[in-house]
mmCIF file of N, CA, C and O in Angstrom:
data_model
loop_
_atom_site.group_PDB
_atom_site.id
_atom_site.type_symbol
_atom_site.label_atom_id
_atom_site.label_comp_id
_atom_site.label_asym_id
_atom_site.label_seq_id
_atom_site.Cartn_x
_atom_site.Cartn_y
_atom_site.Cartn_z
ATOM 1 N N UNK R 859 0.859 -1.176 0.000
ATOM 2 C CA UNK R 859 0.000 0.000 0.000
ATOM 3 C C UNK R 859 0.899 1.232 0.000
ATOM 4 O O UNK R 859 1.782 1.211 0.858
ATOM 5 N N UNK R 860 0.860 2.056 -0.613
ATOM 6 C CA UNK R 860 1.258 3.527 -1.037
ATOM 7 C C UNK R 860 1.084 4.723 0.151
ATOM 8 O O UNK R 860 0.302 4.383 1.039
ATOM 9 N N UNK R 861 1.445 5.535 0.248
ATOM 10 C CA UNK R 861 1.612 6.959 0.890
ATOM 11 C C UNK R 861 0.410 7.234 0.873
ATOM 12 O O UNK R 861 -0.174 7.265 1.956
ATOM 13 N N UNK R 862 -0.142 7.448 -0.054
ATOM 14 C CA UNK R 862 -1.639 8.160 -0.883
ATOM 15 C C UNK R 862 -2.324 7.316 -0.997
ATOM 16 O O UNK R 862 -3.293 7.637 -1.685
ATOM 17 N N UNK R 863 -2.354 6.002 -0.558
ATOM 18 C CA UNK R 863 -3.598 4.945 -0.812
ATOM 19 C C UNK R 863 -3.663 4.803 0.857
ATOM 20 O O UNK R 863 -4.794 4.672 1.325
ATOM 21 N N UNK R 864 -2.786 4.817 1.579
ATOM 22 C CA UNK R 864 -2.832 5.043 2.933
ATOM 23 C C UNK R 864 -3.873 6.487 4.260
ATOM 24 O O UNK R 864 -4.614 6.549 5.242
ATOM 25 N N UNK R 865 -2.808 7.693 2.799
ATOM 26 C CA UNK R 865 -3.660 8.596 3.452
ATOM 27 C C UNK R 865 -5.078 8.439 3.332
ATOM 28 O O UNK R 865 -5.872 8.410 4.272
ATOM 29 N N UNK R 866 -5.337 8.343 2.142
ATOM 30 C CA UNK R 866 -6.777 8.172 1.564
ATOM 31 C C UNK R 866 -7.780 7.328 2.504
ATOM 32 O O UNK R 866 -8.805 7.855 2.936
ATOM 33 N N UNK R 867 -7.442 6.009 2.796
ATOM 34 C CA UNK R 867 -7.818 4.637 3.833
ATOM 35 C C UNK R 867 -8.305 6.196 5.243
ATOM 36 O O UNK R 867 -9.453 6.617 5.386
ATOM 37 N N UNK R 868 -7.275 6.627 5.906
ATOM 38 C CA UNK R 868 -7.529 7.375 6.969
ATOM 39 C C UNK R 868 -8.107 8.444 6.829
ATOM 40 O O UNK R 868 -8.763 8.768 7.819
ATOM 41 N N UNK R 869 -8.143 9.424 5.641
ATOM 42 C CA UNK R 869 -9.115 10.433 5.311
ATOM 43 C C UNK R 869 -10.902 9.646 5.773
ATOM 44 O O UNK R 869 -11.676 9.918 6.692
ATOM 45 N N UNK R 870 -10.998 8.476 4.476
ATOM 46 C CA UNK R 870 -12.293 8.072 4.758
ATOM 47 C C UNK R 870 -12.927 7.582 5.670
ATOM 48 O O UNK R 870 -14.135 7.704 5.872
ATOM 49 N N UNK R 871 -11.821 6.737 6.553
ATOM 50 C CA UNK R 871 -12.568 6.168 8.133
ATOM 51 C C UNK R 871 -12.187 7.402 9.268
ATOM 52 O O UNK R 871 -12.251 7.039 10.442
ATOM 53 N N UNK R 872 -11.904 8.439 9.086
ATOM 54 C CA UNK R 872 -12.091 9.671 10.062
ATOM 55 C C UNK R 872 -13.104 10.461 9.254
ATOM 56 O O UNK R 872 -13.935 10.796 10.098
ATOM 57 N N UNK R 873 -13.468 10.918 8.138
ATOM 58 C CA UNK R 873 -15.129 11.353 7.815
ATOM 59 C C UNK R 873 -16.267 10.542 8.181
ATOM 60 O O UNK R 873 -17.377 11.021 8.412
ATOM 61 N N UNK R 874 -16.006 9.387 8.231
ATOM 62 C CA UNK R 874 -17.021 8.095 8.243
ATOM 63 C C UNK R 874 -17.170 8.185 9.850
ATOM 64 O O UNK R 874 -18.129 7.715 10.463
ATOM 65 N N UNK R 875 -16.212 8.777 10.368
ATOM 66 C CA UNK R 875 -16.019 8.413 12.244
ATOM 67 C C UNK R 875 -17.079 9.715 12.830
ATOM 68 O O UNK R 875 -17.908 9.706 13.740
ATOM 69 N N UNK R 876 -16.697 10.684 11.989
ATOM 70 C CA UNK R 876 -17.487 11.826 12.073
ATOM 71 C C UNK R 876 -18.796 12.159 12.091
ATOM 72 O O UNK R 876 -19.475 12.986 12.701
ATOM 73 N N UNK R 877 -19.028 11.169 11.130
ATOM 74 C CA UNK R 877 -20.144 11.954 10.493
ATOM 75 C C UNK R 877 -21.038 10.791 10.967
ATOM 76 O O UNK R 877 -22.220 10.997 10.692
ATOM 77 N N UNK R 878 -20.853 9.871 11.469
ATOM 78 C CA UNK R 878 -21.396 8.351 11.851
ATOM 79 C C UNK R 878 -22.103 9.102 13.490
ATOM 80 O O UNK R 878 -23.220 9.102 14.008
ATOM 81 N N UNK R 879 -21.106 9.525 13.764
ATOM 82 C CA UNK R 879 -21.636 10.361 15.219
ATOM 83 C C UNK R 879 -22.858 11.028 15.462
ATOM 84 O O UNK R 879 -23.770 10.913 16.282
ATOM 85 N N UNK R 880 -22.474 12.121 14.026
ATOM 86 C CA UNK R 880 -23.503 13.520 14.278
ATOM 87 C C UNK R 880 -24.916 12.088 13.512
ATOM 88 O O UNK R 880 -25.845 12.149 14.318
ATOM 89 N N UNK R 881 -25.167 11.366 12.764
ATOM 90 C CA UNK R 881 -26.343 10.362 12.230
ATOM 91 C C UNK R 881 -26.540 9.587 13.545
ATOM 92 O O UNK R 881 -27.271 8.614 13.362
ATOM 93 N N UNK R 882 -26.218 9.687 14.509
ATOM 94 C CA UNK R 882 -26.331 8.735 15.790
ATOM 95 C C UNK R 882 -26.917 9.620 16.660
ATOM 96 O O UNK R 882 -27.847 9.005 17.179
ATOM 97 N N UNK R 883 -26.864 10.821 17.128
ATOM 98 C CA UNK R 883 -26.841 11.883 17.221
ATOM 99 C C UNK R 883 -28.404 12.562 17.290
ATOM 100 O O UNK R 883 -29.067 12.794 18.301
ATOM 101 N N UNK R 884 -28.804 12.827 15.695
ATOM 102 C CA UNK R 884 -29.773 12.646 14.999
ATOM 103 C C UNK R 884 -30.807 12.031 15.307
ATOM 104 O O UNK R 884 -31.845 12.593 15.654
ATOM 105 N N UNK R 885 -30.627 10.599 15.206
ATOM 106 C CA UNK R 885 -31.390 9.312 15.369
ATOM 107 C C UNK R 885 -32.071 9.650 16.843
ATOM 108 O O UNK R 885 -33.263 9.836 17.085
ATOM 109 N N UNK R 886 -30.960 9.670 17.737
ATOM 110 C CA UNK R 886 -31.640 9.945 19.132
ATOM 111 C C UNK R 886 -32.223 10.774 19.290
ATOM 112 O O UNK R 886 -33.299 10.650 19.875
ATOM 113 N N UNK R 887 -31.887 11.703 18.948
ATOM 114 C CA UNK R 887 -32.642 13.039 19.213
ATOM 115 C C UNK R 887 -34.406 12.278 18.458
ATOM 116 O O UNK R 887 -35.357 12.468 19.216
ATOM 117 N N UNK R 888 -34.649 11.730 17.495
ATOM 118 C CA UNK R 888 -35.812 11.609 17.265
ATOM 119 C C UNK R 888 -36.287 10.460 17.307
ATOM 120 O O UNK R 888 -37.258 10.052 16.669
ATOM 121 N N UNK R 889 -35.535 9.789 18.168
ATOM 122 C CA UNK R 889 -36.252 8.310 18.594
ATOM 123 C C UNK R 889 -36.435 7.356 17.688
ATOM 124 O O UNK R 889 -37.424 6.623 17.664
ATOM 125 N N UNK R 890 -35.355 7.309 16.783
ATOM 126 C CA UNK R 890 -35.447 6.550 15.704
ATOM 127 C C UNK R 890 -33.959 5.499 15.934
ATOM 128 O O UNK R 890 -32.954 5.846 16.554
ATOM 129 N N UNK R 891 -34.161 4.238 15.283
ATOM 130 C CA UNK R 891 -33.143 3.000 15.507
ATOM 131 C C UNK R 891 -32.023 3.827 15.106
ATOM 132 O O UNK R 891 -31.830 4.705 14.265
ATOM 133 N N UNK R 892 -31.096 3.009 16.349
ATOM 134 C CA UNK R 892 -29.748 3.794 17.072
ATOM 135 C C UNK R 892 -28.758 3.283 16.253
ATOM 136 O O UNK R 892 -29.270 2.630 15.344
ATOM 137 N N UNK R 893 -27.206 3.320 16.186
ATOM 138 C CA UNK R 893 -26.228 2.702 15.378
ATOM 139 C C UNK R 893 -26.102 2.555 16.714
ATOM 140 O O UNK R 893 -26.443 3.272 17.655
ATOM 141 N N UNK R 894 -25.374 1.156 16.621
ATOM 142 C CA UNK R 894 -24.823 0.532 17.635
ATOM 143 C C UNK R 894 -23.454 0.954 17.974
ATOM 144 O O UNK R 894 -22.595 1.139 17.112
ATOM 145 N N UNK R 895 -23.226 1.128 19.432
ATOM 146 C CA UNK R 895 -21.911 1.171 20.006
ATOM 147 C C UNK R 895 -20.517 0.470 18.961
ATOM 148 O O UNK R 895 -19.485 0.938 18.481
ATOM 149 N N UNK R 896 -21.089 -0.678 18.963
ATOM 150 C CA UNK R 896 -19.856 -1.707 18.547
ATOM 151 C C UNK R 896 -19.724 -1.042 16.810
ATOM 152 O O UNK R 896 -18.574 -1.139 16.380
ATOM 153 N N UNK R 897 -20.404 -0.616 16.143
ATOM 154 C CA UNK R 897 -20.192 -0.111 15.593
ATOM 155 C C UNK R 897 -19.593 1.327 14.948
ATOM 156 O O UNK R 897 -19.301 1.613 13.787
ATOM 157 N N UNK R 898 -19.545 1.967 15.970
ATOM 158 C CA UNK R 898 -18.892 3.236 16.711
ATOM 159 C C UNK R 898 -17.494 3.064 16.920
ATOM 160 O O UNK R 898 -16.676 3.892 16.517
ATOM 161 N N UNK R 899 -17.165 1.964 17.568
ATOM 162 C CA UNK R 899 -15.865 1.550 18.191
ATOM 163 C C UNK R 899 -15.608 0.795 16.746
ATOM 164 O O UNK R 899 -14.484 1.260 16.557
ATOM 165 N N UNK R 900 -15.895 -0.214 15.343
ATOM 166 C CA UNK R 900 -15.050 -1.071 15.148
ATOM 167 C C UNK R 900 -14.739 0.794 13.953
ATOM 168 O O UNK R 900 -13.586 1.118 13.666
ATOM 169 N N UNK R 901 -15.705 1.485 13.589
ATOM 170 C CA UNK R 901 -14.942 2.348 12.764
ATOM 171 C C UNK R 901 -13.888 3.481 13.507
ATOM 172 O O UNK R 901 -12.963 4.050 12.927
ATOM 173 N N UNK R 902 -14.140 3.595 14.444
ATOM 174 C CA UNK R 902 -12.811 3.820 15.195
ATOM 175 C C UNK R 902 -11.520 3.047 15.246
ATOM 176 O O UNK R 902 -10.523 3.764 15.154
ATOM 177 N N UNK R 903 -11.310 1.815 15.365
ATOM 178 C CA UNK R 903 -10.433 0.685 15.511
ATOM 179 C C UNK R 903 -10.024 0.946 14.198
ATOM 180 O O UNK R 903 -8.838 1.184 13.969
ATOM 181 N N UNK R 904 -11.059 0.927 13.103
ATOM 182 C CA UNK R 904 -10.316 0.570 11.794
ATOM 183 C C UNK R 904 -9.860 2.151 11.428
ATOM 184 O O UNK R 904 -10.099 2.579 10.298
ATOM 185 N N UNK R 905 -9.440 2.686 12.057
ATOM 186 C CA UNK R 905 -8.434 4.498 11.716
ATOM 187 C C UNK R 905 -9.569 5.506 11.862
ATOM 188 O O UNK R 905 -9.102 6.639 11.986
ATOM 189 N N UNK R 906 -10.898 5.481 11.891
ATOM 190 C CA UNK R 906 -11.814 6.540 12.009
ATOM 191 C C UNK R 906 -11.608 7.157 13.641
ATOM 192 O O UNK R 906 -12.530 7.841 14.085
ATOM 193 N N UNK R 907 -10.674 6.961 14.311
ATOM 194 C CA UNK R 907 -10.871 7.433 15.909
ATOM 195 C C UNK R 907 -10.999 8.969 16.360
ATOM 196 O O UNK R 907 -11.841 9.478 17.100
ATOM 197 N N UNK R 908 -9.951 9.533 15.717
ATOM 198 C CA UNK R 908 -9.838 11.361 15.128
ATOM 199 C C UNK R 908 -10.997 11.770 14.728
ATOM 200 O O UNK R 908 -11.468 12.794 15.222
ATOM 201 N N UNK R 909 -11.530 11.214 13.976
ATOM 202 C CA UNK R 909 -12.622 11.389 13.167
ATOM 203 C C UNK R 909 -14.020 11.386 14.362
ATOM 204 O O UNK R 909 -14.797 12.293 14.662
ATOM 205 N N UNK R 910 -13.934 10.202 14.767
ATOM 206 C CA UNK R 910 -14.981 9.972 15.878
ATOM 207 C C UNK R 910 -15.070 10.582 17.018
ATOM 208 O O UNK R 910 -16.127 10.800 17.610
ATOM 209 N N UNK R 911 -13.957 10.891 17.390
ATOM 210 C CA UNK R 911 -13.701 12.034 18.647
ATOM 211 C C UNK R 911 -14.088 13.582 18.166
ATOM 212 O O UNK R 911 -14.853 14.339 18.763
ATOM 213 N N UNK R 912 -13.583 13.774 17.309
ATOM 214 C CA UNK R 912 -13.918 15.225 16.686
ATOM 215 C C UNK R 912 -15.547 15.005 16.691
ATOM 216 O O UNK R 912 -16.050 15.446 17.724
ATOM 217 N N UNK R 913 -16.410 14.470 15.848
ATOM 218 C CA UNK R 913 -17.691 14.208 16.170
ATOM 219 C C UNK R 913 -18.282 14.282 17.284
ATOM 220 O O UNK R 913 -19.093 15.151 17.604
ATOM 221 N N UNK R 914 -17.861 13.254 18.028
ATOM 222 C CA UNK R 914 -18.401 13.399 19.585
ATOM 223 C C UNK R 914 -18.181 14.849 20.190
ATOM 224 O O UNK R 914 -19.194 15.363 20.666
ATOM 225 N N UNK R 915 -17.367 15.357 20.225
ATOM 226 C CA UNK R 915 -17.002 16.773 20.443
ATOM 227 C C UNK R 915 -18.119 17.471 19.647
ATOM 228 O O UNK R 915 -19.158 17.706 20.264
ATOM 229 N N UNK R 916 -18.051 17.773 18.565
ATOM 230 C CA UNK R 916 -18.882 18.676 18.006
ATOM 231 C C UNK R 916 -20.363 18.488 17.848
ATOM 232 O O UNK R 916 -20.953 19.551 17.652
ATOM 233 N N UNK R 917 -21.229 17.261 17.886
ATOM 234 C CA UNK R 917 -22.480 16.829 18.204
ATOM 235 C C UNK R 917 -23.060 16.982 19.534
ATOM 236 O O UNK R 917 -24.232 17.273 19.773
ATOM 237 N N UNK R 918 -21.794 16.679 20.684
ATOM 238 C CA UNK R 918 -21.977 16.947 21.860
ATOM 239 C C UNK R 918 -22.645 15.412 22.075
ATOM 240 O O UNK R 918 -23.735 15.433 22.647
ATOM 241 N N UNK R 919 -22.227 14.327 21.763
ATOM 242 C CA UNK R 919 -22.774 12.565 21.674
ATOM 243 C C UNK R 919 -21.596 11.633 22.193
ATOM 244 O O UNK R 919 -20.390 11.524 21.972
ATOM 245 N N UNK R 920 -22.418 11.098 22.885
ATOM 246 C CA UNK R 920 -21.724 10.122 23.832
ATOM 247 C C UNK R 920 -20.597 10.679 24.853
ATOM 248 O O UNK R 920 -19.661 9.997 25.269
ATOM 249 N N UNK R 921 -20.897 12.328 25.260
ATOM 250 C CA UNK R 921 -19.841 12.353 26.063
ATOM 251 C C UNK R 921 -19.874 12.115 27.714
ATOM 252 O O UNK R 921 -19.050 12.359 28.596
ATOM 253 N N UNK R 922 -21.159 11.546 27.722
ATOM 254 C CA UNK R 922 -21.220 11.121 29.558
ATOM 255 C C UNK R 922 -21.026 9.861 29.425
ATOM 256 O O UNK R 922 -21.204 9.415 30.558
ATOM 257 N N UNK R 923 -20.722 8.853 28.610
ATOM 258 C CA UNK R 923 -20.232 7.488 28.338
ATOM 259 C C UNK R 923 -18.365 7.533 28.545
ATOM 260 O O UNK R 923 -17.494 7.946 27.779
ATOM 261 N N UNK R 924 -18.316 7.175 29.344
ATOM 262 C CA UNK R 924 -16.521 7.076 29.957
ATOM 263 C C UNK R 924 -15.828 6.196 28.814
ATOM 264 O O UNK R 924 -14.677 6.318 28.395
ATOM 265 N N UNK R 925 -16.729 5.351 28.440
ATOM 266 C CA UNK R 925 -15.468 4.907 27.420
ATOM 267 C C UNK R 925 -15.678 5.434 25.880
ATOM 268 O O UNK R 925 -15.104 4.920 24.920
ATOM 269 N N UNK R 926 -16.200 6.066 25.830
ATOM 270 C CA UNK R 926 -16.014 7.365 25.087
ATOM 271 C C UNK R 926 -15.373 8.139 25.391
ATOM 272 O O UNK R 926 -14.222 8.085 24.957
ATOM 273 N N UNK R 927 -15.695 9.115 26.165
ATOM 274 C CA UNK R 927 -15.103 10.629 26.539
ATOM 275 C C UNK R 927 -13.499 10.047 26.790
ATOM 276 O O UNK R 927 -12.532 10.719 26.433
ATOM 277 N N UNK R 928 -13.369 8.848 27.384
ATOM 278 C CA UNK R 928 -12.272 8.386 28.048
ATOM 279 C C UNK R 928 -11.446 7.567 26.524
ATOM 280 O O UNK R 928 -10.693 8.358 25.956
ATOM 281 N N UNK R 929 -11.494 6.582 26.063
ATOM 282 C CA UNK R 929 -11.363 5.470 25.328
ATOM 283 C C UNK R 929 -10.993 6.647 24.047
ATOM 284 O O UNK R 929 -9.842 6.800 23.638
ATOM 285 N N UNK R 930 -11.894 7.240 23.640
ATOM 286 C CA UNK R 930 -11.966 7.516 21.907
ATOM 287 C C UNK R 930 -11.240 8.224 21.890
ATOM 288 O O UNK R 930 -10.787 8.184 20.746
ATOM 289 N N UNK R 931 -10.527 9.256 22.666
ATOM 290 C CA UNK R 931 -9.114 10.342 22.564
ATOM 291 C C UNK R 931 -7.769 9.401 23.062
ATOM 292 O O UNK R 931 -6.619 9.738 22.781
ATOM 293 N N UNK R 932 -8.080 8.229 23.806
ATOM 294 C CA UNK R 932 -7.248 7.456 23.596
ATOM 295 C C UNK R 932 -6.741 7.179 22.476
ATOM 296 O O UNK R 932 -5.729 7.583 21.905
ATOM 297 N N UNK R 933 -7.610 6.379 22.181
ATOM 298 C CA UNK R 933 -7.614 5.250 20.791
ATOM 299 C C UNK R 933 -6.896 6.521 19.716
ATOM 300 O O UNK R 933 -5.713 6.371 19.410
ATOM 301 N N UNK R 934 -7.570 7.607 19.237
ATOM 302 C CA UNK R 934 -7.284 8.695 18.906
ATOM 303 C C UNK R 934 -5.358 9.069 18.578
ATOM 304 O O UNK R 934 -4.724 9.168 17.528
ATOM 305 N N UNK R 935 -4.991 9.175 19.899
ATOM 306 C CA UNK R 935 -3.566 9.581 19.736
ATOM 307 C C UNK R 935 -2.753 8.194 19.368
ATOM 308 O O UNK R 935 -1.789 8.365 18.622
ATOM 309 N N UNK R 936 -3.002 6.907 19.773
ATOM 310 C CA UNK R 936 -2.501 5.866 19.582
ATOM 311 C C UNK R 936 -2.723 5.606 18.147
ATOM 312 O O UNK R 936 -1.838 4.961 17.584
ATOM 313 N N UNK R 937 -3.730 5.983 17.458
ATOM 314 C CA UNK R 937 -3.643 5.757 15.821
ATOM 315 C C UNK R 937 -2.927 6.434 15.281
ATOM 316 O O UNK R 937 -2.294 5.940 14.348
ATOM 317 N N UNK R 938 -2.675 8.153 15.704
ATOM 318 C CA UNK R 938 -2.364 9.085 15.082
ATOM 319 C C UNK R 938 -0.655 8.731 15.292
ATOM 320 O O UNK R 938 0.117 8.675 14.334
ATOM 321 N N UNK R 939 -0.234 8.507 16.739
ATOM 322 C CA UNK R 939 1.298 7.727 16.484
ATOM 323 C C UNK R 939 1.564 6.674 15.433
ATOM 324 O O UNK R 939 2.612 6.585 14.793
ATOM 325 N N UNK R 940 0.588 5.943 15.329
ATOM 326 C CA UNK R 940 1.211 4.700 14.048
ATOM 327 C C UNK R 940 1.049 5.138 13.080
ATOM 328 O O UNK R 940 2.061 5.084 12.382
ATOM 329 N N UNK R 941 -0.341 5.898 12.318
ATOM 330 C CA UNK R 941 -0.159 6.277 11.366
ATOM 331 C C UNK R 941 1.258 7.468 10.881
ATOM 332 O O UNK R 941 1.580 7.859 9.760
ATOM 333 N N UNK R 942 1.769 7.739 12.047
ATOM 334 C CA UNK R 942 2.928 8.923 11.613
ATOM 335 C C UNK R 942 4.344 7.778 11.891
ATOM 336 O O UNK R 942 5.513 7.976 11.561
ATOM 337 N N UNK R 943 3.879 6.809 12.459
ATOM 338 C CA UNK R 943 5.382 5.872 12.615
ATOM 339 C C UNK R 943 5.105 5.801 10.808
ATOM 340 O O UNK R 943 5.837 6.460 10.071
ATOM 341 N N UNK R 944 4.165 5.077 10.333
ATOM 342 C CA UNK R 944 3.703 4.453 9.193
ATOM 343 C C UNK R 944 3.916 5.616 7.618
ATOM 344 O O UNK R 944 4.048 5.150 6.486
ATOM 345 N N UNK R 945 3.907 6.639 7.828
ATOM 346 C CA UNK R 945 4.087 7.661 7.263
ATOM 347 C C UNK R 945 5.622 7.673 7.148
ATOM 348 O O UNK R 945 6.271 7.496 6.117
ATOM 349 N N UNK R 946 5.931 7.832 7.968
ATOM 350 C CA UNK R 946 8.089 7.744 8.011
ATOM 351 C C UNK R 946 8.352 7.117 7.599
ATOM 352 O O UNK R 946 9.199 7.430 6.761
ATOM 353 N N UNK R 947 8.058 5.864 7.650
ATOM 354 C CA UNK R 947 8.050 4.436 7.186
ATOM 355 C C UNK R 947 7.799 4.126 5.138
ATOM 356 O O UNK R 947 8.404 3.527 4.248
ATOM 357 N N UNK R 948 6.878 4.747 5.235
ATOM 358 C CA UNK R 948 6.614 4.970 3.689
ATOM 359 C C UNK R 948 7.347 5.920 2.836
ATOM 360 O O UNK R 948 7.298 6.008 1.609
ATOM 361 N N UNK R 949 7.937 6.519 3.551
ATOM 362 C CA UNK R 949 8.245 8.234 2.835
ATOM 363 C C UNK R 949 9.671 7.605 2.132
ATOM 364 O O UNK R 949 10.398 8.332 1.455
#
């Protein structure tokens, strides 16, 4: 995998992390079927975590959930180190 097929991979699962939030968000607010947690967390896992934290932040969603508020700025800096080990690595 490439520099630019890499960035690209992490561009789309941090919009997808984002924007998955504020549609979750949404949903609750009108009592309509929820996206599931585990689904929250595996597009986080798979590089959306930045993405998902920024969301949660800006929707104002899931932040009285500890392993959110707690977990997703985790997960967050721990991607953002590999992807920049992974970046050096490619360059």
């Amino acid at each position: 995998m490439g520099i630019w097929s890499l960035a690209a991979l992490i561009a789309v699962m941090n919009l997808a992390g984002f924007f998955i939030m504020g549609m979750d968000k949404k949903r609750a607010r009108n009592n309509h079927y929820r996206i599931s947690e585990k689904t929250l967390w595996n597009i986080a896992f798979l590089g959306g975590a930045t993405g998902a934290t920024a969301g949660m932040k800006h929707y104002r969603h899931k932040t009285k959930h500890a392993q959110f508020k707690y977990g997703l700025p985790l997960l967050a800096i721990i991607e953002i180190g590999i992807f920049t080990y992974l970046f050096k690595l490619l360059a």
